[in-house]
CSV table of C-alpha atoms and ligand atoms in Angstrom, one decimal:
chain,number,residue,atom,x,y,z
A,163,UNK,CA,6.7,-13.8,28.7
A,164,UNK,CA,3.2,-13.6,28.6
A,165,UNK,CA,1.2,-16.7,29.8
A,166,UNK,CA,-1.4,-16.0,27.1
A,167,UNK,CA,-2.1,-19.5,24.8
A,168,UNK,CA,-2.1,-17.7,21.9
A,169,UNK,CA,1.7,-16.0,22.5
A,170,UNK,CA,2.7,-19.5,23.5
A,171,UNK,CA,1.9,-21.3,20.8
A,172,UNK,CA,2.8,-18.7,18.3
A,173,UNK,CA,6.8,-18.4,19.6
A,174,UNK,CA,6.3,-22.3,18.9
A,175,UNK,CA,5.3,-23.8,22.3
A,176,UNK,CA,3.1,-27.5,21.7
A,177,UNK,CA,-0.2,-26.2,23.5
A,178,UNK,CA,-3.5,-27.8,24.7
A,179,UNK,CA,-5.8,-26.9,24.2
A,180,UNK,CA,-5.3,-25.3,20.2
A,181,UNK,CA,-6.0,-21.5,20.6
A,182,UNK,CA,-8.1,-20.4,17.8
A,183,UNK,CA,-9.5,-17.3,16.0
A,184,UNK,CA,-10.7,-16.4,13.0
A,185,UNK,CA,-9.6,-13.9,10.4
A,186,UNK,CA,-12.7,-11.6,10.0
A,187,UNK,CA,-14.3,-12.5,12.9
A,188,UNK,CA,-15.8,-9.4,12.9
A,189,UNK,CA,-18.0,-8.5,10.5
A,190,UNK,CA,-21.2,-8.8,8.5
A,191,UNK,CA,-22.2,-12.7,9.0
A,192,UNK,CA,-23.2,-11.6,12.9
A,193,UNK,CA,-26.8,-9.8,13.1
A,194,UNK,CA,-25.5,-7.5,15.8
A,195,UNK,CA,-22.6,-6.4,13.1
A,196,UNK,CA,-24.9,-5.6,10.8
A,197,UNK,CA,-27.4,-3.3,13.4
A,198,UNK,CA,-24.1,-1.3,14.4
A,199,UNK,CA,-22.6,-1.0,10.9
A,200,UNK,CA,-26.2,0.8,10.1
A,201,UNK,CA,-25.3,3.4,12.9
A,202,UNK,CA,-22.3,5.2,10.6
A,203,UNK,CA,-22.9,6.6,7.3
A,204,UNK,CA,-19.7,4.8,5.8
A,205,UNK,CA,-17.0,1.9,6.6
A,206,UNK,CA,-14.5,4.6,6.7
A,207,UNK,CA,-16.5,6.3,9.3
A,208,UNK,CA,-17.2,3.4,11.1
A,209,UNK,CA,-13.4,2.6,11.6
A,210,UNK,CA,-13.1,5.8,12.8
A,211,UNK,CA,-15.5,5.5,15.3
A,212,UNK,CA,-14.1,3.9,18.7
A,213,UNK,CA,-17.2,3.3,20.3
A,214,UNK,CA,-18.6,1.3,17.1
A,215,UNK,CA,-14.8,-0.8,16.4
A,216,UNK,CA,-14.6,-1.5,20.6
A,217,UNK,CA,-18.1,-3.4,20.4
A,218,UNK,CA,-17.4,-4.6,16.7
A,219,UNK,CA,-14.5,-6.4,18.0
A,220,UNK,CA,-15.8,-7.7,21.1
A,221,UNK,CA,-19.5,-8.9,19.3
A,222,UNK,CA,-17.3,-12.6,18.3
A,223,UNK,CA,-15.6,-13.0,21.6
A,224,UNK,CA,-18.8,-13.1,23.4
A,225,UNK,CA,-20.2,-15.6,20.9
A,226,UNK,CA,-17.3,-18.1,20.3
A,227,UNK,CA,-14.4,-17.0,23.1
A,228,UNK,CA,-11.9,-17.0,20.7
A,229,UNK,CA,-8.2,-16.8,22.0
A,230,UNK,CA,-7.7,-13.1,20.5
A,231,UNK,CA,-9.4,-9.9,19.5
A,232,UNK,CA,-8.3,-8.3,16.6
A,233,UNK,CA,-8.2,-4.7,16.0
A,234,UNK,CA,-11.7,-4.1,14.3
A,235,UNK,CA,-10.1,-1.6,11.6
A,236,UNK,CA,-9.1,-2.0,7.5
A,237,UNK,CA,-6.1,-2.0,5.8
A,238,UNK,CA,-7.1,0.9,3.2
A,239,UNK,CA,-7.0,3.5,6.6
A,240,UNK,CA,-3.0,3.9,5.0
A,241,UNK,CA,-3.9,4.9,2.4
A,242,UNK,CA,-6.3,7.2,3.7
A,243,UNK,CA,-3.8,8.1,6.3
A,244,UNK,CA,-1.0,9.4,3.4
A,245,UNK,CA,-4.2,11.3,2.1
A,246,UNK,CA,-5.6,9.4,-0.9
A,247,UNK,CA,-9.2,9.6,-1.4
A,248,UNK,CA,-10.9,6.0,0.2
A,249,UNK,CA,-14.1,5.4,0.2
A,250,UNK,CA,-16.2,2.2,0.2
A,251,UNK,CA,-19.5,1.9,-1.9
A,252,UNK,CA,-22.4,-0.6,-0.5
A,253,UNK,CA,-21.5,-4.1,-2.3
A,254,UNK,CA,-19.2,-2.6,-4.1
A,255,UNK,CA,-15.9,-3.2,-2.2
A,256,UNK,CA,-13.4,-0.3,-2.0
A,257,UNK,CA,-12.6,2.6,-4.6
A,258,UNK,CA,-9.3,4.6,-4.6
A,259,UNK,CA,-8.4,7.7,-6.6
A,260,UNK,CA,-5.8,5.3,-8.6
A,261,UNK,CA,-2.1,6.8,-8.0
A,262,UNK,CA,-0.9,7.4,-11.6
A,263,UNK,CA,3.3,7.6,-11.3
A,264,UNK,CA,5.6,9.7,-9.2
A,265,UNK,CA,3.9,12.6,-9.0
A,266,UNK,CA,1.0,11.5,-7.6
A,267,UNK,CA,3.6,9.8,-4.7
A,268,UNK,CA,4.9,13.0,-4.1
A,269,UNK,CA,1.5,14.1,-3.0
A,270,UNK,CA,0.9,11.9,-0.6
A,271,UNK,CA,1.7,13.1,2.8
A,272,UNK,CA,2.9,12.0,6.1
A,273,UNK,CA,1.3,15.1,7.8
A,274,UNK,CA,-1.5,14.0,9.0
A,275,UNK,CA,-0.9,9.9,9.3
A,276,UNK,CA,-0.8,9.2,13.0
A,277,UNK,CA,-3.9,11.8,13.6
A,278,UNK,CA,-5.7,10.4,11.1
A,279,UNK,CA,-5.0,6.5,12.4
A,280,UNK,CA,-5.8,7.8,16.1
A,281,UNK,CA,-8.9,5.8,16.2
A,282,UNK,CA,-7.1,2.3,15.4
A,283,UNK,CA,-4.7,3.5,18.6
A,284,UNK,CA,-8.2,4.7,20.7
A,285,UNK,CA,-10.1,1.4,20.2
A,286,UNK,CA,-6.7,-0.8,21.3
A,287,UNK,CA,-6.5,1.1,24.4
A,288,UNK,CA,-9.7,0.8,25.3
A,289,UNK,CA,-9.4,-3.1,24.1
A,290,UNK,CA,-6.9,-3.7,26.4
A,291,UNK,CA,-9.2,-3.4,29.6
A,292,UNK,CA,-12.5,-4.9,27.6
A,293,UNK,CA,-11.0,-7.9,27.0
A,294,UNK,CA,-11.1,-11.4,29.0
A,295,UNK,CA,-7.7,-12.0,30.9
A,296,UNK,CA,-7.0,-14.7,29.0
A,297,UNK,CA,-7.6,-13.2,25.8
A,298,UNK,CA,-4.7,-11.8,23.4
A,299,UNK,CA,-4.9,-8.6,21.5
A,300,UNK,CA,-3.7,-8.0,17.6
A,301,UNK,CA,-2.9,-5.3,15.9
A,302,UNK,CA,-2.2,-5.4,12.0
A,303,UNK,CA,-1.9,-3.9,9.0
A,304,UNK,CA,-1.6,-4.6,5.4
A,305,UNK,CA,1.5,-5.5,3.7
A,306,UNK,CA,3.4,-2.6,1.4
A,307,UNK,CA,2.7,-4.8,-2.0
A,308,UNK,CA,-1.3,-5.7,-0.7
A,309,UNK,CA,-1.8,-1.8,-0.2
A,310,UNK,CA,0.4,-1.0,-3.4
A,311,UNK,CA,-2.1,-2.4,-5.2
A,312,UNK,CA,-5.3,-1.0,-4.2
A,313,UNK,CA,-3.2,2.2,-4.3
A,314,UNK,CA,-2.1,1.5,-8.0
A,315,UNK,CA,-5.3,-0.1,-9.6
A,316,UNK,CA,-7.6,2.0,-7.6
A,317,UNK,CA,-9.6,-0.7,-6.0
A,318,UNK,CA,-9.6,-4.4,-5.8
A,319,UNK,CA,-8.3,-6.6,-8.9
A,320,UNK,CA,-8.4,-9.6,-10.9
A,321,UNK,CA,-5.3,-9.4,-13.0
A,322,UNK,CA,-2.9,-6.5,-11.1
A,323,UNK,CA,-2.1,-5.6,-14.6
A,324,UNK,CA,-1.6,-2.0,-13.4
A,325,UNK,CA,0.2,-2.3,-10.1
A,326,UNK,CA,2.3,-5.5,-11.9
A,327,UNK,CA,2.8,-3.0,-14.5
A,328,UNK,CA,4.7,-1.1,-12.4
A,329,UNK,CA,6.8,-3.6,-10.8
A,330,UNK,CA,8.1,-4.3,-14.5
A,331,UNK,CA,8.2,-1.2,-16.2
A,332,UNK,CA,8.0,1.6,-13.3
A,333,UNK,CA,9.9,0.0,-11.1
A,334,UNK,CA,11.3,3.2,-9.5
A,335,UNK,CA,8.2,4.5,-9.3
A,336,UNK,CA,6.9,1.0,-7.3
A,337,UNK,CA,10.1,1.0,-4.9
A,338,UNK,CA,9.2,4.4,-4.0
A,339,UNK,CA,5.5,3.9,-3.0
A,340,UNK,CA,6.9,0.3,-1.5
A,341,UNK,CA,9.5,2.0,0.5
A,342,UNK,CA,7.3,4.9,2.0
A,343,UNK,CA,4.5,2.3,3.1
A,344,UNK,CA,7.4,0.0,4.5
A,345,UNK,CA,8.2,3.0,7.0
A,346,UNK,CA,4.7,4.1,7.8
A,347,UNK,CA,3.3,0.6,7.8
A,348,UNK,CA,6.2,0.0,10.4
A,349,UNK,CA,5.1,3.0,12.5
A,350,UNK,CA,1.6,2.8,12.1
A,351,UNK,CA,2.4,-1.1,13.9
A,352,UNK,CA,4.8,0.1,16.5
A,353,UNK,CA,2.4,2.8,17.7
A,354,UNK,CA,-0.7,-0.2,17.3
A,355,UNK,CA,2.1,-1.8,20.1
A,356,UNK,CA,2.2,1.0,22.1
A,357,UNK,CA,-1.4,0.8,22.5
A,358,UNK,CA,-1.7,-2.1,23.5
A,359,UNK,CA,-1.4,-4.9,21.0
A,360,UNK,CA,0.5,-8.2,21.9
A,361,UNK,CA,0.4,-9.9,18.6
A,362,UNK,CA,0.9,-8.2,15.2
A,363,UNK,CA,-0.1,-9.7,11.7
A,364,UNK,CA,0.9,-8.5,8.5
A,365,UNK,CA,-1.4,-9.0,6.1
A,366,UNK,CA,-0.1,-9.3,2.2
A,367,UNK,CA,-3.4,-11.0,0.5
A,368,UNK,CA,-1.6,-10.7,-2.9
A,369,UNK,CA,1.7,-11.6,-2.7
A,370,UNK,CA,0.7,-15.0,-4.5
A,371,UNK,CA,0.1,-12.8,-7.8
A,372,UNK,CA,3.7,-12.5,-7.8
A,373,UNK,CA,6.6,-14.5,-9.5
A,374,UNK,CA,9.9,-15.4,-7.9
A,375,UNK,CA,12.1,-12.3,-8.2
A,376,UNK,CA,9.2,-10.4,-7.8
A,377,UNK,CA,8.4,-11.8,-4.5
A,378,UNK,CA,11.4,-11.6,-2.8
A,379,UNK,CA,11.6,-8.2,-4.0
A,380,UNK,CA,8.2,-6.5,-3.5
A,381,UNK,CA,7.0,-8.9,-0.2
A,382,UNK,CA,10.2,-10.9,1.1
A,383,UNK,CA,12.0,-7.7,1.4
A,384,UNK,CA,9.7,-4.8,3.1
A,385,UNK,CA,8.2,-7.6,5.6
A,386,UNK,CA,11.9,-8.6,6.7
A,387,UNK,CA,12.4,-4.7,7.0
A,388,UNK,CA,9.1,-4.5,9.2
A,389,UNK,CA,10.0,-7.2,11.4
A,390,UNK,CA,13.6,-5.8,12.0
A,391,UNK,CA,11.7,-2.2,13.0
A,392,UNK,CA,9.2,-4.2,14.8
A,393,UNK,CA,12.2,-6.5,16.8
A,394,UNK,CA,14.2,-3.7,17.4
A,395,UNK,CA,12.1,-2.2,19.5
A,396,UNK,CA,9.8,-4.4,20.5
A,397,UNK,CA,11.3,-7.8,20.9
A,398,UNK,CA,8.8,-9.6,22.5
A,399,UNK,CA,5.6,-9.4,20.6
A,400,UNK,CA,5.2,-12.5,18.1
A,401,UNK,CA,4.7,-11.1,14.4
A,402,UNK,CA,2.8,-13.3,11.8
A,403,UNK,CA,3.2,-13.0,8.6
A,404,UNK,CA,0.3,-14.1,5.8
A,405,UNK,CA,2.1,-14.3,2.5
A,406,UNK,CA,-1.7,-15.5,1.0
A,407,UNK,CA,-1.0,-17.5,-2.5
A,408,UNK,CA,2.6,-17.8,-1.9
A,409,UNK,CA,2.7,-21.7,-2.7
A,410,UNK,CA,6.4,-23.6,-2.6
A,411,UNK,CA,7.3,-19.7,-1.9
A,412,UNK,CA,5.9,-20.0,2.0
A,413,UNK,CA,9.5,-21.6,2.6
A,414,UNK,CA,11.8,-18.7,1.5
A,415,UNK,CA,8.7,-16.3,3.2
A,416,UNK,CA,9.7,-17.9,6.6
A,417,UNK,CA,13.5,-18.4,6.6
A,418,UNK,CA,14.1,-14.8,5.0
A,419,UNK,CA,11.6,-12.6,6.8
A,420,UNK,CA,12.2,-13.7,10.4
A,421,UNK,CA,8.7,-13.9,11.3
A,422,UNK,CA,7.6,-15.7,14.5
A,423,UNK,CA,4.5,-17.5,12.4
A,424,UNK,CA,3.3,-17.8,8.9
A,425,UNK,CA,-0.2,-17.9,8.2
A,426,UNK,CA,-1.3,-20.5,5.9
A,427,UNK,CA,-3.8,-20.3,2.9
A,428,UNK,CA,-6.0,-23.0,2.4
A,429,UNK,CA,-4.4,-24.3,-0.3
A,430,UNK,CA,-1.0,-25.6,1.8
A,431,UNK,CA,-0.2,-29.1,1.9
A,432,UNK,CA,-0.7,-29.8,5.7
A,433,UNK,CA,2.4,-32.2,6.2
A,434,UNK,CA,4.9,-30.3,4.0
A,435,UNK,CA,4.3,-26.9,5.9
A,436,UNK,CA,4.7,-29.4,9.1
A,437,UNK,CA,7.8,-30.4,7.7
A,438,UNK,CA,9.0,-27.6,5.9
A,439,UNK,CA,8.3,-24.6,7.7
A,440,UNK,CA,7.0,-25.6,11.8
A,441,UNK,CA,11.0,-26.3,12.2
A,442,UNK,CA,11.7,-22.2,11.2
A,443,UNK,CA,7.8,-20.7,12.8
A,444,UNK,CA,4.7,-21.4,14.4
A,445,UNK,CA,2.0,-21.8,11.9
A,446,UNK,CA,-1.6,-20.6,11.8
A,447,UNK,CA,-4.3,-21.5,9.3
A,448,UNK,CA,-6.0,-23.4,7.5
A,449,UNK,CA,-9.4,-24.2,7.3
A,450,UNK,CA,-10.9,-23.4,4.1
A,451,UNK,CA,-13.5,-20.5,4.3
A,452,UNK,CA,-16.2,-22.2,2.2
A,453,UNK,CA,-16.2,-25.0,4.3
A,454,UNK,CA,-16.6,-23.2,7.6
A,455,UNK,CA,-20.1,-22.0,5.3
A,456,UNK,CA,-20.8,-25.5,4.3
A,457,UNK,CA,-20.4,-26.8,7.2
A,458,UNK,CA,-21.0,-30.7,8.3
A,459,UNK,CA,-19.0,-33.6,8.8
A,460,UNK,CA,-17.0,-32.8,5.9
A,461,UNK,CA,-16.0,-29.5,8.0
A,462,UNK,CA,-15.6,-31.5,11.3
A,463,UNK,CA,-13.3,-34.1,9.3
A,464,UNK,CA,-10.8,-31.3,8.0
A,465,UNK,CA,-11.0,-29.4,11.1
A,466,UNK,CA,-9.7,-32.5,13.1
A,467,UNK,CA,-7.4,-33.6,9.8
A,468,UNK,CA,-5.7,-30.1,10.5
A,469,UNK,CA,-5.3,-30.0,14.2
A,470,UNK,CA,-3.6,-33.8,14.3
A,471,UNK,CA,-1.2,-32.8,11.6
A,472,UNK,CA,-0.1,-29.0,12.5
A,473,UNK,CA,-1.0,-29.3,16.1
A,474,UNK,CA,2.7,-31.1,17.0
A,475,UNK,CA,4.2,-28.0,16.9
A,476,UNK,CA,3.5,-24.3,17.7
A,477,UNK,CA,0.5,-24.0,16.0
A,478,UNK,CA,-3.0,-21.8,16.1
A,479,UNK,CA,-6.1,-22.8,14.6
A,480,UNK,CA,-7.6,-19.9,12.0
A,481,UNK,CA,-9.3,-20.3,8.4
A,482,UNK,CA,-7.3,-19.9,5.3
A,483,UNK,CA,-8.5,-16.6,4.3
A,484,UNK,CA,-11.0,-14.5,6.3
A,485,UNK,CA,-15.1,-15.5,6.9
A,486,UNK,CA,-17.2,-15.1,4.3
A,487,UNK,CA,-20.2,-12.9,4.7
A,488,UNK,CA,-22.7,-15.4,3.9
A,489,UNK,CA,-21.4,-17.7,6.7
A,490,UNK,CA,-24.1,-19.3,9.5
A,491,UNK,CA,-23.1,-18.3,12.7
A,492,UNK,CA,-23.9,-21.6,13.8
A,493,UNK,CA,-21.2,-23.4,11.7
A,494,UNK,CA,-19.0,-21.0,13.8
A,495,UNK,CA,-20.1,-22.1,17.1
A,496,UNK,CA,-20.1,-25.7,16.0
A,497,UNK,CA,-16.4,-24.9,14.6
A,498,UNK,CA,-15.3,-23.4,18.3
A,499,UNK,CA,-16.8,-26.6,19.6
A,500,UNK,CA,-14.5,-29.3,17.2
A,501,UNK,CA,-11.6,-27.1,18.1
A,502,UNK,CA,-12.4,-27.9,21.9
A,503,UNK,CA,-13.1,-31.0,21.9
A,504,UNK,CA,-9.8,-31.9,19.9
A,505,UNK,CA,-8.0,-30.9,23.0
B,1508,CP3,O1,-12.4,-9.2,12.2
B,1508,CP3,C1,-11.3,-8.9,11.5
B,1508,CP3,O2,-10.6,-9.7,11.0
B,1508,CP3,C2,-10.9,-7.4,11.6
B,1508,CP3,C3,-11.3,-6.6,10.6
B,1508,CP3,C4,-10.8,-6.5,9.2
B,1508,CP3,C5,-11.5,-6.0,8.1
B,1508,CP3,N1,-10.7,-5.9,7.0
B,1508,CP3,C6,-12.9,-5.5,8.2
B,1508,CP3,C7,-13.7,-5.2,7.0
B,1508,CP3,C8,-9.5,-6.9,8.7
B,1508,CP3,C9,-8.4,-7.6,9.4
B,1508,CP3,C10,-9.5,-6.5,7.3
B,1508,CP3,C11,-8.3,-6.7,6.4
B,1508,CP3,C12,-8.5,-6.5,5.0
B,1508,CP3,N2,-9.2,-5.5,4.3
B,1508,CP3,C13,-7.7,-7.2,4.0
B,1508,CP3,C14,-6.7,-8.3,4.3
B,1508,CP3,C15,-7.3,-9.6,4.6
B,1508,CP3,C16,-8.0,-10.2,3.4
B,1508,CP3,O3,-9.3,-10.4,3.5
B,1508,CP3,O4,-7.3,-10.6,2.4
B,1508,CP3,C17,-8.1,-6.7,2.7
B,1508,CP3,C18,-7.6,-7.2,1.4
B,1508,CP3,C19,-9.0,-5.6,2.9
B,1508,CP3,C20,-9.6,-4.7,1.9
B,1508,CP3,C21,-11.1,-4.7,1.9
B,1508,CP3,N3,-11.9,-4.2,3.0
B,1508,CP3,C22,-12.0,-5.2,0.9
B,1508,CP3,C23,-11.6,-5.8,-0.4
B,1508,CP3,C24,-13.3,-4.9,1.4
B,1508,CP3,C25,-14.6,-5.1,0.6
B,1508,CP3,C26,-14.9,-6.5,0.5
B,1508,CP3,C27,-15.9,-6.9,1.6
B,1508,CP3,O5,-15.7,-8.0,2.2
B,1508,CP3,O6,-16.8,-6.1,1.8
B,1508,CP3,C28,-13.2,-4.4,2.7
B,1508,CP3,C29,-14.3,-4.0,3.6
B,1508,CP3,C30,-14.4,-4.5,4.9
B,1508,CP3,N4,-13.3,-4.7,5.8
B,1508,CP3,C31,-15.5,-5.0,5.6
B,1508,CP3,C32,-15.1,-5.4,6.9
B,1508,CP3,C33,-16.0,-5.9,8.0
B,1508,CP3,C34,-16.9,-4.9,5.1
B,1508,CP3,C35,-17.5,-3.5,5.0
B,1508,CP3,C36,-18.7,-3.3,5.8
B,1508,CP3,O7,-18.9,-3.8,6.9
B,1508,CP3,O8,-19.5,-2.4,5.3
């Protein structure tokens, strides 16, 4: 097993010091993001530029020395991948040609999937020998429901009335899309692996939109069938999953899905996820991202509240949902420091 702190404590090992990163730790809060983002003439083509995700991903490690690199990449490249038309406006956030019902399924297309994903698998390989020894690489992707949606309501949401529509009155037409992104999703992360990446997350952003039956159905069940592909060939790397929003539904999340950690929104109660879920996985979280930008003693307090209460078990210090734009990169540094000191 690797020695890595990161793959310790996420397959539950106590470790000291408490590896950290940071969900979008890569991004537009650093200046030198922002002068190589201006070099492409999209995010899409960004992504698909190696030479511009290698240094995008390595631009917060020579900052902060976090305990992992993650993938600089998005989780709308699969839909792009099964041929939807992507794009992302300036300030805008992302736009999809909104799938309608099954026809527009049947149009999508595995033909060109792992070609057009080729430069997530480029900038991994070339990750593995960029990266500090001690350092551990993740891959990811989004979960089926979290893509679902963007595919369904063509863009981000407020309500999910469309892509909930489905789920209650086209539910063939949701299991469909839900089943072919379960298989590709599960491909796209097994060939991430092949690459090179030691650690996968799954990121499902919305599944907290969804009720009970729902859950299980549309975010319980296609993780639990990721992490069986994922385990049957590839035992050893630690999945985490990041059910965001789940609530009192984090529990059934863990015990049904088999993952090896469970990310944790901000708005988990510290000692029931401690006692709760840190018996069944690791966890990860949660920092709120609005106090990483305020910043403080009120930031230093919770950061410390977090690591004595989590930090008895397998645990890895990360925000509850990723850095906002608008964040100092000071109050980073200041947060690495905290997280140091702690032990
Ligand atoms: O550092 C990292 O964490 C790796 C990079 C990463 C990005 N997106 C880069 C990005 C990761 C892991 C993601 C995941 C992602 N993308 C999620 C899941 C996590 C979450 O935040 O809930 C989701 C829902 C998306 C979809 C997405 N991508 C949206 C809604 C937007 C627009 C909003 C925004 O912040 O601009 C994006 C764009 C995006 N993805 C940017 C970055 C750095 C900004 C685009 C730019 O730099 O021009």
């Amino acid at each position: 097993m690797s020695d890595k702190l990161l793959i310790r404590a996420l397959k539950g090992e106590r470790t000291r010091p408490t590896p950290f990163w940071l969900m979008r730790q890569a991004g537009r809060y650093l200046p030198e993001y922002r002068e190589i983002r201006a070099k492409a003439r999209n995010f899409l083509d960004f992504c698909a530029s190696p030479g511009l995700t290698v240094e995008a991903t390595l631009q917060p490690l020579r900052r902060y020395n976090m305990d992992a690199a993650i993938l600089f990449s998005d989780i709308l490249v699969v839909p792009h991948a099964l041929g939807q038309e992507v794009s992302f406006q300036e300030g805008e956030g992302p736009k999809l040609k909104a799938l309608c019902g099954k026809d527009d399924i049947a149009r999508l297309s595995i033909e060109q999937f792992h070609e057009r994903l080729e430069p997530s698998y480029e900038t991994l390989r070339q990750l593995v020998f960029a990266i500090p020894e001690s350092t551990a690489l993740i891959g990811f992707a989004g979960a089926p429901w979290t893509v679902a949606t963007y595919m369904i309501e063509g863009g981000s949401s407020k309500e999910f009335v469309k892509a909930k529509g489905w789920a209650y009155r086209q539910t063939a037409d949701l299991e469909r899309l839900i089943d072919l992104l379960t298989e590709m999703t599960a491909e796209y992360l097994l060939m991430q692996i092949a690459a090179g990446a030691e650690v996968i997350q799954l990121f499902d952003s919305w599944a907290g939109v969804l009720p009970e039956e729902e859950f299980r159905k549309w975010s319980i069940r296609p993780a639990r069938k990721i992490v069986e592909r994922l385990r049957a060939r590839c035992p050893k790397v630690p999945i985490i999953g990041f059910p965001k929003g789940a609530g009192a539904l984090y529990e059934a999340y863990v015990k049904e899905t088999g993952v090896d950690a469970v990310s944790l929104d901000s708005t988990v109660p510290l000692s029931w996820a401690a006692k709760t879920l840190q018996p069944h996985a690791a966890l990860q979280g949660n920092l709120d991202n609005v106090l990483l930008l305020a910043g403080g003693e009120a930031m230093e307090r919770e950061t410390k509240r977090i690591i004595n209460i989590l930090g008895e078990g397998g645990f890895v210090f990360n925000l509850g949902h990723g850095i906002l734009q608008q964040t100092p990169p000071e109050h980073v540094a200041r947060l690495a420091d905290i997280i140091r000191e702690a032990g």
